[in-house]
Amino acid sequence: MSAAEAEAPPSYDEEPVARGPTTTASGRSVATAVPAAEPPTPTAALGSGPAPENTSGATGATRQPRRRQRKAKAAPQLPSYERRNWLIHLAYVRQDFETCEKLVQAQLTESHGLCEFALYVQGLIVRQRGQIQQSLDLFQQAMHLNPNNIEYAKQVARSLFLMGRHLAALEVYEQTADLGLKDWHIFHNQGVCHSHLGNFGAAEKCFREALALYKHDNTYIQLSKALLKKGDQAAALQVLEDGFRFSPENTEIMTTLGLLHLDNGRTARAFELFGAALSYDPRDTKALLGAGFVIQSAEDYDVALIKYRVSAVHTPDSPELWNNIGLCFFGKGKHVAAIACLKRAMYFAPFEWMIPFNLGLVHLNTKQYASAFHYLSAAVNLKPDFPHSYMLLGVALSHLGDLHNAQAAFDKAIKLNSTDPSFYLNYAVILFNHDQRQQAAKQLSLYERCVGKLPDKTGLDARLQQRAEKLGAAIHLGVN
């Protein structure tokens, strides 16, 4: 290398803004470029050490130039199929689904369908629109791209469940649980699938495992329903009490617990729970129906109708609501209005046995015995193990002149429930009206024996006792 070449200034990316002298080993001054950020600095030996050697062999060579500064590294660029994920997420959580779908389509176009997050979000959007099969296909594509993502598997199972394929959904949940992941959603949804399949024992086990991981209101409710289906009412009551202590402001737990207390005859506790639920949500239809039923049972029909009027605004197609309204009108003696409400209830629930039973009862009171027979026969066919339907059917048949079938109906009612004294008394009245006094006296004695076995006679209807006394006097006079 020549001396001229050794003394040539190096090239820098930065534009020189000033020049300062620098001294070589031969004492010769040369000009070098100095960056704007730094002042000129001498590089010759100023008492700090000897000058650098000339490795090229040329005398008077300058020292080696300073290495140029490196530029800061730029941030790494994300792959094209992932860089819009944050925008997609932002649009989705803002529920701007139109913008979200545009971003998803652009992302899928660029990635040729390989962006799993875009597929996942698109599946959530289309499922909200009710396109369950399309959402299932999208979740399965995302799961194919990333089989280890548990969220994709849970969404696949959810779509299968919404399509009514409970067994297939259960298999997906079980495969996910076999990976060893303890997830509340998996155990809870497994329990729901088992409940729909009728496996209430397995459902109870899954719900209890879910509660062990995380206590949730819905799990308490579903577990109580599974226990009621198993027939374990005491355990269901205990579960709901635990749920009420865990979440004392949950109106669904309050109303479900209140209905369970109402079935067990604890009316005061049930009414207290209904009132507490209505204090949190005055438009809770279940609580309104329950409170109205308690008030209606106390024969305060006007107040009960006020409760039902509020409920009718929110659930105008509820068969239970119209059934109770019809019975309120029946209690007030307005039979035409009662029949109209009950027929409306039957329109909404044609296979609910209680509605034709009540229609038969109202038609018996209006002395329309053929219509009563029609509705009571429907009630018997829908629920063959309800004894009161047979008793009222026997009353209707006796008024239609068919004593033989009326006796068969009463015998069936007594066979189903031999502890109800009203069956014997009504049977005795019918036999007496058909001039069969000895058989009537026999049924009256069975009535008195049944009343004598009652542990609490205070709950006996006074009208039954008055009619029994009148019938006993009439039989005694007729026999003598």
Short mmCIF file of C-alpha atoms in Angstrom, two decimals:
data_model
loop_
_atom_site.label_atom_id
_atom_site.label_comp_id
_atom_site.label_asym_id
_atom_site.label_seq_id
_atom_site.Cartn_x
_atom_site.Cartn_y
_atom_site.Cartn_z
CA MET A 1 0.00 0.00 0.00
CA SER A 2 1.42 3.45 -0.92
CA ALA A 3 1.72 6.35 1.44
CA ALA A 4 -0.86 8.29 -0.52
CA GLU A 5 -3.30 5.46 -0.14
CA ALA A 6 -2.54 5.13 3.56
CA GLU A 7 -3.23 8.80 4.10
CA ALA A 8 -6.52 8.81 2.23
CA PRO A 9 -9.44 9.59 4.61
CA PRO A 10 -11.93 6.77 5.20
CA SER A 11 -15.52 7.08 4.00
CA TYR A 12 -18.29 7.43 6.64
CA ASP A 13 -22.02 7.23 6.30
CA GLU A 14 -22.41 10.37 8.41
CA GLU A 15 -21.86 13.62 6.60
CA PRO A 16 -18.81 15.43 7.99
CA VAL A 17 -19.59 18.75 9.56
CA ALA A 18 -16.09 19.83 10.67
CA ARG A 19 -12.50 18.93 10.03
CA GLY A 20 -9.69 18.81 12.62
CA PRO A 21 -5.95 18.17 12.24
CA THR A 22 -4.53 14.84 13.20
CA THR A 23 -0.82 14.04 13.45
CA THR A 24 0.86 11.07 11.86
CA ALA A 25 3.91 9.20 13.05
CA SER A 26 6.10 11.31 10.70
CA GLY A 27 4.82 14.56 12.12
CA ARG A 28 2.71 15.32 9.06
CA SER A 29 -0.73 16.86 9.46
CA VAL A 30 -3.71 15.51 7.56
CA ALA A 31 -7.35 16.47 7.67
CA THR A 32 -9.99 13.93 8.77
CA ALA A 33 -13.77 14.13 8.91
CA VAL A 34 -15.32 14.50 12.36
CA PRO A 35 -18.95 13.52 13.06
CA ALA A 36 -21.25 16.27 14.23
CA ALA A 37 -21.98 14.59 17.53
CA GLU A 38 -18.35 14.44 18.67
CA PRO A 39 -15.60 17.11 18.87
CA PRO A 40 -12.34 16.51 16.96
CA THR A 41 -9.94 14.32 18.90
CA PRO A 42 -6.20 13.91 18.27
CA THR A 43 -5.14 10.36 17.67
CA ALA A 44 -1.36 10.87 17.74
CA ALA A 45 0.85 10.02 20.68
CA LEU A 46 0.41 12.85 23.18
CA GLY A 47 2.11 11.15 26.03
CA SER A 48 -0.38 8.31 26.00
CA GLY A 49 1.68 5.80 23.99
CA PRO A 50 3.44 5.22 20.69
CA ALA A 51 1.73 5.68 17.36
CA PRO A 52 0.49 2.60 15.53
CA GLU A 53 2.90 0.71 13.34
CA ASN A 54 2.80 0.96 9.57
CA THR A 55 1.96 -2.56 8.55
CA SER A 56 2.18 -1.77 4.84
CA GLY A 57 5.90 -1.02 5.07
CA ALA A 58 5.50 2.56 3.83
CA THR A 59 7.06 5.29 5.87
CA GLY A 60 4.88 8.07 7.08
CA ALA A 61 1.71 5.93 7.06
CA THR A 62 -1.20 7.18 9.12
CA ARG A 63 -2.85 5.20 11.97
CA GLN A 64 -5.79 2.96 11.10
CA PRO A 65 -9.11 4.84 10.85
CA ARG A 66 -11.69 4.47 13.60
CA ARG A 67 -14.40 1.84 12.94
CA ARG A 68 -17.68 3.28 11.86
CA GLN A 69 -20.58 3.32 14.30
CA ARG A 70 -23.25 0.67 13.79
CA LYS A 71 -26.84 1.61 13.21
CA ALA A 72 -29.48 0.53 15.76
CA LYS A 73 -31.18 -2.72 14.78
CA ALA A 74 -34.76 -2.37 13.53
CA ALA A 75 -37.58 -4.22 15.34
CA PRO A 76 -38.17 -7.69 13.90
CA GLN A 77 -41.06 -7.82 11.50
CA LEU A 78 -43.90 -10.19 12.35
CA PRO A 79 -45.08 -12.63 9.72
CA SER A 80 -47.83 -11.25 7.51
CA TYR A 81 -50.39 -13.70 8.86
CA GLU A 82 -50.00 -12.49 12.46
CA ARG A 83 -49.45 -8.74 12.31
CA ARG A 84 -53.15 -7.77 12.26
CA ASN A 85 -54.14 -9.91 15.25
CA TRP A 86 -54.18 -6.99 17.65
CA LEU A 87 -56.47 -5.01 15.34
CA ILE A 88 -58.79 -8.01 14.98
CA HIS A 89 -58.93 -8.44 18.74
CA LEU A 90 -59.58 -4.73 19.29
CA ALA A 91 -62.45 -4.65 16.80
CA TYR A 92 -63.97 -7.82 18.26
CA VAL A 93 -63.97 -6.69 21.88
CA ARG A 94 -65.55 -3.41 20.73
CA GLN A 95 -68.22 -5.50 18.98
CA ASP A 96 -67.45 -3.78 15.70
CA PHE A 97 -68.05 -7.00 13.83
CA GLU A 98 -68.20 -5.44 10.38
CA THR A 99 -64.68 -3.98 10.68
CA CYS A 100 -63.50 -7.15 12.38
CA GLU A 101 -64.68 -9.31 9.50
CA LYS A 102 -62.93 -7.08 6.96
CA LEU A 103 -59.67 -7.40 8.88
CA VAL A 104 -60.14 -11.15 9.19
CA GLN A 105 -60.74 -11.56 5.47
CA ALA A 106 -57.69 -9.46 4.63
CA GLN A 107 -55.58 -11.49 7.05
CA LEU A 108 -56.81 -14.81 5.69
CA THR A 109 -56.21 -13.66 2.11
CA GLU A 110 -52.61 -12.68 2.86
CA SER A 111 -51.87 -15.83 4.83
CA HIS A 112 -53.73 -18.14 2.43
CA GLY A 113 -55.94 -19.32 5.30
CA LEU A 114 -53.08 -20.08 7.69
CA CYS A 115 -53.85 -17.48 10.38
CA GLU A 116 -55.38 -19.46 13.24
CA PHE A 117 -56.43 -16.41 15.28
CA ALA A 118 -58.37 -14.98 12.34
CA LEU A 119 -60.16 -18.31 11.88
CA TYR A 120 -60.94 -18.43 15.61
CA VAL A 121 -62.47 -14.94 15.70
CA GLN A 122 -64.43 -15.54 12.50
CA GLY A 123 -65.88 -18.69 14.07
CA LEU A 124 -67.00 -16.73 17.12
CA ILE A 125 -68.70 -14.10 14.95
CA VAL A 126 -70.61 -16.50 12.71
CA ARG A 127 -71.75 -18.53 15.73
CA GLN A 128 -73.28 -15.43 17.25
CA ARG A 129 -75.31 -15.13 14.05
CA GLY A 130 -76.59 -18.69 14.44
CA GLN A 131 -74.39 -20.26 11.75
CA ILE A 132 -73.30 -23.14 13.97
CA GLN A 133 -72.07 -25.50 11.24
CA GLN A 134 -69.91 -22.82 9.66
CA SER A 135 -68.43 -21.93 13.05
CA LEU A 136 -67.64 -25.60 13.64
CA ASP A 137 -65.74 -25.76 10.34
CA LEU A 138 -63.72 -22.65 11.20
CA PHE A 139 -62.81 -23.89 14.68
CA GLN A 140 -61.76 -27.23 13.25
CA GLN A 141 -59.48 -25.46 10.75
CA ALA A 142 -57.88 -23.48 13.58
CA MET A 143 -57.49 -26.66 15.62
CA HIS A 144 -55.83 -28.37 12.63
CA LEU A 145 -53.26 -25.55 12.47
CA ASN A 146 -52.58 -25.69 16.22
CA PRO A 147 -53.76 -28.98 17.78
CA ASN A 148 -52.29 -28.09 21.19
CA ASN A 149 -54.50 -25.05 21.73
CA ILE A 150 -57.15 -25.99 24.31
CA GLU A 151 -59.39 -23.03 23.47
CA TYR A 152 -59.96 -24.27 19.94
CA ALA A 153 -60.98 -27.70 21.23
CA LYS A 154 -63.41 -26.15 23.70
CA GLN A 155 -65.02 -24.07 20.95
CA VAL A 156 -65.35 -27.13 18.71
CA ALA A 157 -67.13 -28.96 21.53
CA ARG A 158 -69.34 -25.92 22.19
CA SER A 159 -70.48 -25.79 18.57
CA LEU A 160 -71.21 -29.52 18.62
CA PHE A 161 -73.26 -29.04 21.79
CA LEU A 162 -75.29 -26.22 20.23
CA MET A 163 -76.02 -28.48 17.26
CA GLY A 164 -77.48 -31.08 19.64
CA ARG A 165 -74.60 -33.53 19.12
CA HIS A 166 -74.05 -33.99 22.85
CA LEU A 167 -72.19 -37.28 22.59
CA ALA A 168 -69.69 -35.89 20.08
CA ALA A 169 -69.20 -32.79 22.23
CA LEU A 170 -68.64 -34.98 25.28
CA GLU A 171 -65.96 -36.96 23.45
CA VAL A 172 -64.09 -33.74 22.58
CA TYR A 173 -64.29 -32.54 26.19
CA GLU A 174 -63.04 -35.89 27.46
CA GLN A 175 -60.10 -35.87 25.03
CA THR A 176 -59.21 -32.38 26.25
CA ALA A 177 -59.49 -33.42 29.90
CA ASP A 178 -57.22 -36.43 29.24
CA LEU A 179 -54.36 -34.00 28.56
CA GLY A 180 -54.23 -33.36 32.30
CA LEU A 181 -55.51 -29.78 32.20
CA LYS A 182 -57.75 -28.84 35.13
CA ASP A 183 -60.24 -26.43 33.60
CA TRP A 184 -63.58 -25.44 35.13
CA HIS A 185 -65.22 -24.98 31.72
CA ILE A 186 -64.35 -28.51 30.65
CA PHE A 187 -65.79 -30.22 33.75
CA HIS A 188 -68.88 -28.00 33.81
CA ASN A 189 -69.68 -28.56 30.15
CA GLN A 190 -69.05 -32.28 30.54
CA GLY A 191 -71.71 -32.29 33.26
CA VAL A 192 -74.15 -30.43 31.04
CA CYS A 193 -73.60 -32.95 28.23
CA HIS A 194 -74.13 -35.86 30.62
CA SER A 195 -77.37 -34.24 31.85
CA HIS A 196 -78.71 -33.98 28.31
CA LEU A 197 -77.79 -37.61 27.72
CA GLY A 198 -79.57 -38.70 30.91
CA ASN A 199 -76.41 -39.73 32.77
CA PHE A 200 -77.24 -37.79 35.93
CA GLY A 201 -74.77 -39.70 38.11
CA ALA A 202 -71.86 -38.81 35.81
CA ALA A 203 -73.20 -35.27 35.54
CA GLU A 204 -73.18 -34.91 39.33
CA LYS A 205 -69.55 -36.08 39.46
CA CYS A 206 -68.45 -33.58 36.79
CA PHE A 207 -70.29 -30.69 38.44
CA ARG A 208 -68.70 -31.45 41.81
CA GLU A 209 -65.23 -31.55 40.21
CA ALA A 210 -65.97 -28.20 38.58
CA LEU A 211 -67.00 -26.73 41.95
CA ALA A 212 -63.80 -28.05 43.49
CA LEU A 213 -61.82 -26.04 40.93
CA TYR A 214 -63.95 -22.90 40.89
CA LYS A 215 -67.25 -22.02 42.53
CA HIS A 216 -69.74 -20.67 40.02
CA ASP A 217 -73.45 -19.87 40.29
CA ASN A 218 -74.39 -21.76 37.16
CA THR A 219 -72.65 -24.91 38.36
CA TYR A 220 -74.67 -24.89 41.58
CA ILE A 221 -77.89 -24.54 39.58
CA GLN A 222 -77.01 -27.30 37.11
CA LEU A 223 -75.94 -29.63 39.90
CA SER A 224 -79.24 -29.10 41.72
CA LYS A 225 -81.16 -29.90 38.53
CA ALA A 226 -79.19 -33.12 38.05
CA LEU A 227 -79.89 -34.14 41.65
CA LEU A 228 -83.60 -33.41 41.24
CA LYS A 229 -83.63 -35.59 38.12
CA LYS A 230 -82.06 -38.35 40.21
CA GLY A 231 -84.80 -37.87 42.81
CA ASP A 232 -82.45 -36.69 45.55
CA GLN A 233 -84.39 -33.62 46.64
CA ALA A 234 -82.59 -33.24 49.97
CA ALA A 235 -79.17 -33.08 48.27
CA ALA A 236 -80.51 -30.60 45.69
CA LEU A 237 -81.82 -28.41 48.50
CA GLN A 238 -78.43 -28.51 50.25
CA VAL A 239 -76.59 -27.61 47.03
CA LEU A 240 -78.87 -24.63 46.44
CA GLU A 241 -78.40 -23.48 50.04
CA ASP A 242 -74.62 -23.61 49.50
CA GLY A 243 -75.02 -21.68 46.27
CA PHE A 244 -77.18 -19.09 48.01
CA ARG A 245 -74.51 -18.58 50.67
CA PHE A 246 -71.85 -18.26 47.96
CA SER A 247 -73.88 -15.84 45.82
CA PRO A 248 -76.66 -14.24 47.91
CA GLU A 249 -77.63 -11.85 45.11
CA ASN A 250 -78.28 -14.43 42.38
CA THR A 251 -82.02 -14.27 41.65
CA GLU A 252 -82.10 -17.58 39.78
CA ILE A 253 -80.73 -19.43 42.81
CA MET A 254 -83.25 -17.64 45.03
CA THR A 255 -86.25 -18.51 42.86
CA THR A 256 -85.15 -22.13 42.33
CA LEU A 257 -84.60 -22.55 46.06
CA GLY A 258 -87.95 -20.89 46.75
CA LEU A 259 -89.78 -23.25 44.40
CA LEU A 260 -88.11 -26.22 46.09
CA HIS A 261 -89.22 -24.98 49.52
CA LEU A 262 -92.71 -24.44 48.10
CA ASP A 263 -92.85 -28.05 46.92
CA ASN A 264 -91.89 -29.18 50.42
CA GLY A 265 -94.66 -27.13 52.02
CA ARG A 266 -92.41 -24.42 53.53
CA THR A 267 -94.50 -21.57 52.17
CA ALA A 268 -93.14 -18.84 54.44
CA ARG A 269 -89.51 -19.52 53.52
CA ALA A 270 -90.44 -19.73 49.84
CA PHE A 271 -92.29 -16.41 49.96
CA GLU A 272 -89.29 -14.81 51.70
CA LEU A 273 -86.96 -15.97 48.93
CA PHE A 274 -89.34 -14.78 46.20
CA GLY A 275 -89.51 -11.38 47.86
CA ALA A 276 -85.71 -11.18 48.09
CA ALA A 277 -85.40 -12.05 44.40
CA LEU A 278 -87.93 -9.37 43.47
CA SER A 279 -86.02 -6.79 45.50
CA TYR A 280 -83.01 -7.36 43.22
CA ASP A 281 -84.99 -7.78 40.00
CA PRO A 282 -88.63 -6.59 40.13
CA ARG A 283 -89.26 -8.12 36.68
CA ASP A 284 -88.07 -11.65 37.47
CA THR A 285 -90.90 -13.72 36.00
CA LYS A 286 -90.19 -16.86 38.03
CA ALA A 287 -90.20 -14.91 41.28
CA LEU A 288 -93.39 -13.10 40.25
CA LEU A 289 -95.10 -16.40 39.47
CA GLY A 290 -93.95 -17.95 42.74
CA ALA A 291 -95.02 -14.98 44.85
CA GLY A 292 -98.33 -14.79 42.99
CA PHE A 293 -98.96 -18.47 43.62
CA VAL A 294 -98.38 -18.06 47.37
CA ILE A 295 -100.74 -15.08 47.47
CA GLN A 296 -103.26 -16.94 45.34
CA SER A 297 -103.13 -19.90 47.73
CA ALA A 298 -104.17 -17.49 50.48
CA GLU A 299 -107.21 -16.60 48.29
CA ASP A 300 -106.07 -13.01 47.81
CA TYR A 301 -106.81 -13.14 44.09
CA ASP A 302 -106.68 -9.43 43.34
CA VAL A 303 -103.12 -9.01 44.67
CA ALA A 304 -102.06 -12.16 42.84
CA LEU A 305 -103.48 -10.79 39.59
CA ILE A 306 -101.42 -7.63 40.07
CA LYS A 307 -98.26 -9.76 40.23
CA TYR A 308 -99.33 -11.71 37.17
CA ARG A 309 -100.08 -8.51 35.25
CA VAL A 310 -96.44 -7.40 35.67
CA SER A 311 -95.21 -10.80 34.57
CA ALA A 312 -97.50 -10.84 31.52
CA VAL A 313 -95.72 -7.79 30.10
CA HIS A 314 -92.41 -9.67 29.89
CA THR A 315 -93.62 -13.24 29.24
CA PRO A 316 -96.96 -13.02 27.43
CA ASP A 317 -96.59 -16.56 26.05
CA SER A 318 -96.01 -18.33 29.37
CA PRO A 319 -98.47 -21.24 29.84
CA GLU A 320 -97.87 -21.30 33.63
CA LEU A 321 -98.79 -17.62 33.84
CA TRP A 322 -102.09 -18.02 32.00
CA ASN A 323 -102.89 -21.15 33.95
CA ASN A 324 -102.54 -19.26 37.23
CA ILE A 325 -104.51 -16.28 35.92
CA GLY A 326 -107.32 -18.64 34.91
CA LEU A 327 -107.40 -20.16 38.39
CA CYS A 328 -107.54 -16.68 39.93
CA PHE A 329 -110.63 -15.91 37.84
CA PHE A 330 -112.05 -19.28 38.81
CA GLY A 331 -111.56 -18.44 42.48
CA LYS A 332 -113.40 -15.17 41.94
CA GLY A 333 -116.28 -17.01 40.28
CA LYS A 334 -115.63 -15.66 36.77
CA HIS A 335 -115.84 -18.95 34.94
CA VAL A 336 -115.92 -17.62 31.38
CA ALA A 337 -112.73 -15.61 31.91
CA ALA A 338 -111.15 -18.60 33.61
CA ILE A 339 -111.94 -20.90 30.67
CA ALA A 340 -110.58 -18.32 28.20
CA CYS A 341 -107.27 -17.99 30.09
CA LEU A 342 -106.90 -21.74 30.51
CA LYS A 343 -107.51 -22.36 26.82
CA ARG A 344 -104.86 -19.77 26.04
CA ALA A 345 -102.47 -21.63 28.32
CA MET A 346 -103.35 -24.90 26.58
CA TYR A 347 -102.55 -23.28 23.23
CA PHE A 348 -99.01 -22.51 24.44
CA ALA A 349 -98.51 -25.93 26.11
CA PRO A 350 -100.85 -28.54 24.64
CA PHE A 351 -99.08 -31.45 26.36
CA GLU A 352 -99.03 -30.03 29.87
CA TRP A 353 -101.39 -32.27 31.88
CA MET A 354 -102.28 -29.72 34.56
CA ILE A 355 -104.00 -27.34 32.14
CA PRO A 356 -106.64 -29.84 30.85
CA PHE A 357 -107.11 -30.96 34.46
CA ASN A 358 -107.98 -27.40 35.49
CA LEU A 359 -110.22 -26.99 32.45
CA GLY A 360 -112.09 -30.12 33.46
CA LEU A 361 -112.49 -28.77 36.99
CA VAL A 362 -113.91 -25.46 35.75
CA HIS A 363 -116.32 -27.21 33.35
CA LEU A 364 -117.54 -29.41 36.22
CA ASN A 365 -118.41 -26.27 38.17
CA THR A 366 -120.28 -24.85 35.18
CA LYS A 367 -122.12 -28.21 34.84
CA GLN A 368 -120.72 -28.81 31.36
CA TYR A 369 -120.06 -32.47 32.05
CA ALA A 370 -119.31 -33.59 28.51
CA SER A 371 -116.59 -30.93 28.13
CA ALA A 372 -115.29 -31.81 31.58
CA PHE A 373 -115.06 -35.49 30.58
CA HIS A 374 -113.16 -34.50 27.42
CA TYR A 375 -110.50 -32.47 29.25
CA LEU A 376 -110.18 -34.88 32.18
CA SER A 377 -109.65 -37.79 29.80
CA ALA A 378 -106.83 -35.80 28.19
CA ALA A 379 -105.30 -35.16 31.63
CA VAL A 380 -105.45 -38.88 32.48
CA ASN A 381 -103.75 -39.80 29.22
CA LEU A 382 -100.99 -37.24 29.76
CA LYS A 383 -100.37 -38.18 33.41
CA PRO A 384 -101.82 -41.59 34.29
CA ASP A 385 -100.47 -41.59 37.86
CA PHE A 386 -102.31 -38.51 39.14
CA PRO A 387 -105.24 -39.80 41.27
CA HIS A 388 -107.28 -36.58 41.40
CA SER A 389 -107.82 -36.74 37.65
CA TYR A 390 -109.56 -40.12 38.08
CA MET A 391 -111.69 -38.76 40.91
CA LEU A 392 -112.95 -35.81 38.84
CA LEU A 393 -113.41 -38.09 35.85
CA GLY A 394 -115.61 -40.31 38.01
CA VAL A 395 -117.69 -37.29 39.03
CA ALA A 396 -118.17 -36.29 35.38
CA LEU A 397 -119.13 -39.84 34.38
CA SER A 398 -121.65 -40.09 37.20
CA HIS A 399 -123.38 -36.93 35.98
CA LEU A 400 -123.39 -38.36 32.48
CA GLY A 401 -125.17 -41.45 33.80
CA ASP A 402 -122.29 -43.92 33.43
CA LEU A 403 -122.12 -45.25 37.00
CA HIS A 404 -120.10 -48.33 36.15
CA ASN A 405 -117.19 -46.40 34.64
CA ALA A 406 -117.51 -43.79 37.38
CA GLN A 407 -116.98 -46.49 40.01
CA ALA A 408 -113.99 -47.81 38.06
CA ALA A 409 -112.48 -44.30 38.01
CA PHE A 410 -112.94 -43.89 41.79
CA ASP A 411 -111.45 -47.31 42.44
CA LYS A 412 -108.41 -46.35 40.38
CA ALA A 413 -108.03 -43.07 42.29
CA ILE A 414 -108.20 -44.85 45.66
CA LYS A 415 -105.71 -47.45 44.45
CA LEU A 416 -103.23 -44.69 43.57
CA ASN A 417 -103.78 -42.80 46.83
CA SER A 418 -105.66 -44.41 49.68
CA THR A 419 -104.88 -41.70 52.25
CA ASP A 420 -106.93 -38.87 50.76
CA PRO A 421 -110.32 -38.66 52.56
CA SER A 422 -111.93 -36.61 49.77
CA PHE A 423 -111.88 -39.65 47.46
CA TYR A 424 -114.03 -41.71 49.85
CA LEU A 425 -116.44 -38.86 50.54
CA ASN A 426 -117.04 -38.04 46.86
CA TYR A 427 -117.43 -41.74 46.12
CA ALA A 428 -120.03 -42.01 48.87
CA VAL A 429 -121.94 -38.97 47.54
CA ILE A 430 -122.12 -40.45 44.03
CA LEU A 431 -123.29 -43.83 45.30
CA PHE A 432 -125.92 -42.15 47.48
CA ASN A 433 -127.19 -40.12 44.51
CA HIS A 434 -127.63 -43.38 42.57
CA ASP A 435 -129.62 -45.01 45.43
CA GLN A 436 -126.81 -47.32 46.53
CA ARG A 437 -127.01 -46.40 50.20
CA GLN A 438 -125.27 -49.42 51.68
CA GLN A 439 -122.19 -48.94 49.51
CA ALA A 440 -122.36 -45.22 50.25
CA ALA A 441 -122.39 -45.95 53.98
CA LYS A 442 -119.35 -48.19 53.53
CA GLN A 443 -117.42 -45.47 51.73
CA LEU A 444 -118.45 -42.95 54.39
CA SER A 445 -117.08 -45.21 57.11
CA LEU A 446 -113.81 -45.49 55.16
CA TYR A 447 -113.77 -41.70 55.01
CA GLU A 448 -114.13 -41.41 58.78
CA ARG A 449 -111.42 -44.02 59.30
CA CYS A 450 -109.10 -42.14 56.94
CA VAL A 451 -109.76 -38.85 58.75
CA GLY A 452 -109.02 -40.54 62.07
CA LYS A 453 -105.56 -41.56 60.82
CA LEU A 454 -104.60 -38.03 59.88
CA PRO A 455 -101.81 -36.72 62.17
CA ASP A 456 -103.04 -33.13 61.90
CA LYS A 457 -106.78 -32.63 61.51
CA THR A 458 -106.49 -28.84 61.51
CA GLY A 459 -105.55 -28.89 57.82
CA LEU A 460 -108.75 -30.71 56.87
CA ASP A 461 -111.18 -28.65 54.83
CA ALA A 462 -114.20 -27.67 56.93
CA ARG A 463 -116.47 -28.06 53.91
CA LEU A 464 -115.58 -31.75 53.68
CA GLN A 465 -116.57 -32.29 57.29
CA GLN A 466 -119.88 -30.45 56.86
CA ARG A 467 -120.74 -32.50 53.77
CA ALA A 468 -119.80 -35.71 55.55
CA GLU A 469 -122.15 -34.86 58.43
CA LYS A 470 -125.02 -34.10 56.04
CA LEU A 471 -124.38 -37.29 54.08
CA GLY A 472 -124.25 -39.37 57.26
CA ALA A 473 -127.59 -37.99 58.39
CA ALA A 474 -129.16 -38.63 54.98
CA ILE A 475 -127.87 -42.21 54.85
CA HIS A 476 -129.04 -42.89 58.38
CA LEU A 477 -132.53 -41.63 57.62
CA GLY A 478 -132.67 -43.51 54.32
CA VAL A 479 -131.58 -46.82 55.86
CA ASN A 480 -133.96 -46.54 58.73
#
